[in-house]
Amino acid sequence: MDDSEVPREIEDYLIALSARAGQIGGSIGGAIAGGAAGAAGARGGARGAARLTTRVERRSGTVPGTAEEAAGRLLAEFPKAQRLPADGTIRLAVPLGITGLQQIVLDAELEPGDDGTTTARLRGFGKEGLLNRKPTRAVTDRAWAVLAAD
């Protein structure tokens, strides 16, 4: 897989989040207007998310400690994150804000080195519109800082 390519399961996960948010919004709007608009909101949320670019942030290098220690630091930094299934990588969905409806997915590949260090490859994925505060970069930077910390 090309390093800039977004894995299909991550793209599907991020689109499903927007569909869920649209369903919630549609249900609230439908209740106020006296109709059932949850399904329409979900379709609209999914359609909108599919049009948004998935931003990819990458970091790599050598980090201190064993792979298990590095993984422990990463998991401790994001206690509200949900583990997602992935082969050979730690995949976390990190919720943003109070509602957690927007999430950034982190993939961390950790390979033990010979000298008590770990080779780490970190990628962050997030749906971002034109006007945003670059949450994918911010979460990926935070994750890398934790991995690289002594």
Short mmCIF file of C-alpha atoms in Angstrom, two decimals:
data_model
loop_
_atom_site.label_atom_id
_atom_site.label_comp_id
_atom_site.label_asym_id
_atom_site.label_seq_id
_atom_site.Cartn_x
_atom_site.Cartn_y
_atom_site.Cartn_z
CA MET A 1 0.00 0.00 0.00
CA ASP A 2 1.20 3.46 -0.90
CA ASP A 3 2.02 5.53 2.21
CA SER A 4 -0.42 8.26 1.13
CA GLU A 5 -3.24 5.80 0.50
CA VAL A 6 -6.05 5.62 3.03
CA PRO A 7 -6.97 2.03 3.95
CA ARG A 8 -10.55 1.25 2.89
CA GLU A 9 -11.59 0.21 6.41
CA ILE A 10 -10.47 3.58 7.81
CA GLU A 11 -12.29 5.51 5.07
CA ASP A 12 -15.45 3.48 5.72
CA TYR A 13 -15.15 4.05 9.47
CA LEU A 14 -14.81 7.83 9.08
CA ILE A 15 -17.77 7.98 6.67
CA ALA A 16 -19.90 5.91 9.06
CA LEU A 17 -19.13 8.42 11.84
CA SER A 18 -20.54 11.23 9.73
CA ALA A 19 -23.57 9.14 8.83
CA ARG A 20 -24.21 8.54 12.54
CA ALA A 21 -23.87 12.28 13.25
CA GLY A 22 -26.28 13.05 10.39
CA GLN A 23 -28.75 10.52 11.74
CA ILE A 24 -28.64 12.13 15.17
CA GLY A 25 -29.11 15.59 13.69
CA GLY A 26 -31.89 14.39 11.39
CA SER A 27 -33.68 12.70 14.27
CA ILE A 28 -33.55 15.87 16.36
CA GLY A 29 -34.73 18.00 13.44
CA GLY A 30 -37.44 15.48 12.59
CA ALA A 31 -38.72 15.45 16.16
CA ILE A 32 -38.94 19.23 16.16
CA ALA A 33 -40.65 19.33 12.75
CA GLY A 34 -42.88 16.36 13.52
CA GLY A 35 -41.36 13.87 11.10
CA ALA A 36 -38.81 11.05 10.96
CA ALA A 37 -35.72 12.45 9.28
CA GLY A 38 -33.01 10.29 10.91
CA ALA A 39 -32.42 8.07 7.86
CA ALA A 40 -32.26 11.06 5.53
CA GLY A 41 -29.80 12.74 7.87
CA ALA A 42 -27.63 9.61 7.89
CA ARG A 43 -27.58 9.48 4.08
CA GLY A 44 -26.73 13.17 3.90
CA GLY A 45 -23.97 12.83 6.50
CA ALA A 46 -22.44 9.89 4.65
CA ARG A 47 -22.66 11.65 1.28
CA GLY A 48 -21.02 14.77 2.69
CA ALA A 49 -18.24 12.81 4.37
CA ALA A 50 -17.49 10.86 1.20
CA ARG A 51 -16.85 14.17 -0.56
CA LEU A 52 -14.44 15.42 2.09
CA THR A 53 -10.78 14.63 1.66
CA THR A 54 -9.27 12.31 4.22
CA ARG A 55 -6.17 14.05 5.47
CA VAL A 56 -3.14 11.85 6.16
CA GLU A 57 -0.36 12.90 8.53
CA ARG A 58 2.82 10.81 8.81
CA ARG A 59 5.63 10.61 11.34
CA SER A 60 8.43 8.07 11.59
CA GLY A 61 11.66 7.53 13.39
CA THR A 62 13.30 5.83 16.33
CA VAL A 63 11.63 6.18 19.73
CA PRO A 64 12.96 5.22 23.18
CA GLY A 65 12.02 2.01 24.95
CA THR A 66 10.61 -1.29 23.81
CA ALA A 67 7.66 -1.59 21.46
CA GLU A 68 5.48 -2.55 24.44
CA GLU A 69 6.55 0.55 26.37
CA ALA A 70 5.90 2.80 23.38
CA ALA A 71 2.47 1.20 22.88
CA GLY A 72 1.70 1.70 26.57
CA ARG A 73 2.56 5.40 26.36
CA LEU A 74 0.33 5.84 23.32
CA LEU A 75 -2.64 4.02 24.88
CA ALA A 76 -2.27 5.97 28.14
CA GLU A 77 -2.28 9.31 26.28
CA PHE A 78 -5.69 8.64 24.72
CA PRO A 79 -7.78 6.89 27.40
CA LYS A 80 -11.07 7.60 25.58
CA ALA A 81 -9.79 6.16 22.30
CA GLN A 82 -11.40 3.05 20.91
CA ARG A 83 -9.18 0.22 19.67
CA LEU A 84 -10.04 -0.76 16.11
CA PRO A 85 -9.09 -4.08 14.53
CA ALA A 86 -5.91 -4.03 12.45
CA ASP A 87 -3.20 -6.54 11.58
CA GLY A 88 0.32 -5.69 12.70
CA THR A 89 -0.51 -2.20 13.93
CA ILE A 90 -2.11 -0.42 16.84
CA ARG A 91 -5.18 1.34 15.46
CA LEU A 92 -6.98 3.87 17.65
CA ALA A 93 -10.03 6.04 16.98
CA VAL A 94 -9.45 9.21 19.02
CA PRO A 95 -12.65 11.19 19.70
CA LEU A 96 -12.52 14.99 19.50
CA GLY A 97 -14.55 17.50 21.46
CA ILE A 98 -17.31 16.93 23.96
CA THR A 99 -19.51 14.78 21.72
CA GLY A 100 -16.73 12.75 20.11
CA LEU A 101 -18.63 12.73 16.81
CA GLN A 102 -15.46 13.68 14.95
CA GLN A 103 -12.60 11.25 15.34
CA ILE A 104 -9.03 10.90 14.17
CA VAL A 105 -7.77 7.39 13.45
CA LEU A 106 -4.15 6.66 14.39
CA ASP A 107 -2.12 3.73 13.04
CA ALA A 108 1.10 3.00 14.88
CA GLU A 109 3.50 0.34 13.62
CA LEU A 110 6.14 -0.42 16.23
CA GLU A 111 9.15 -2.63 15.48
CA PRO A 112 11.70 -3.50 18.17
CA GLY A 113 15.23 -2.28 17.58
CA ASP A 114 18.48 -3.90 18.68
CA ASP A 115 19.52 -1.26 21.21
CA GLY A 116 16.42 -0.92 23.43
CA THR A 117 14.74 1.46 21.04
CA THR A 118 11.78 1.02 18.72
CA THR A 119 11.31 1.99 15.11
CA ALA A 120 7.93 3.70 14.87
CA ARG A 121 5.76 4.61 11.90
CA LEU A 122 2.70 6.67 12.81
CA ARG A 123 -0.10 7.75 10.50
CA GLY A 124 -3.12 9.88 11.41
CA PHE A 125 -6.30 9.97 9.30
CA GLY A 126 -9.14 12.46 9.59
CA LYS A 127 -11.95 14.00 7.57
CA GLU A 128 -11.35 17.73 7.30
CA GLY A 129 -13.22 20.44 5.44
CA LEU A 130 -11.88 23.71 4.09
CA LEU A 131 -12.33 25.58 7.37
CA ASN A 132 -10.84 23.64 10.23
CA ARG A 133 -8.23 23.79 12.92
CA LYS A 134 -6.18 20.92 11.48
CA PRO A 135 -7.25 18.30 14.04
CA THR A 136 -5.53 15.44 12.19
CA ARG A 137 -2.16 17.19 12.46
CA ALA A 138 -2.73 18.15 16.10
CA VAL A 139 -3.66 14.62 17.23
CA THR A 140 -0.83 13.04 15.21
CA ASP A 141 1.68 15.53 16.67
CA ARG A 142 0.42 14.75 20.18
CA ALA A 143 0.73 11.01 19.56
CA TRP A 144 4.24 11.38 18.14
CA ALA A 145 5.34 13.51 21.08
CA VAL A 146 4.21 10.76 23.46
CA LEU A 147 5.94 8.04 21.44
CA ALA A 148 9.18 10.03 21.26
CA ALA A 149 9.16 10.98 24.97
CA ASP A 150 11.68 9.41 27.35
#
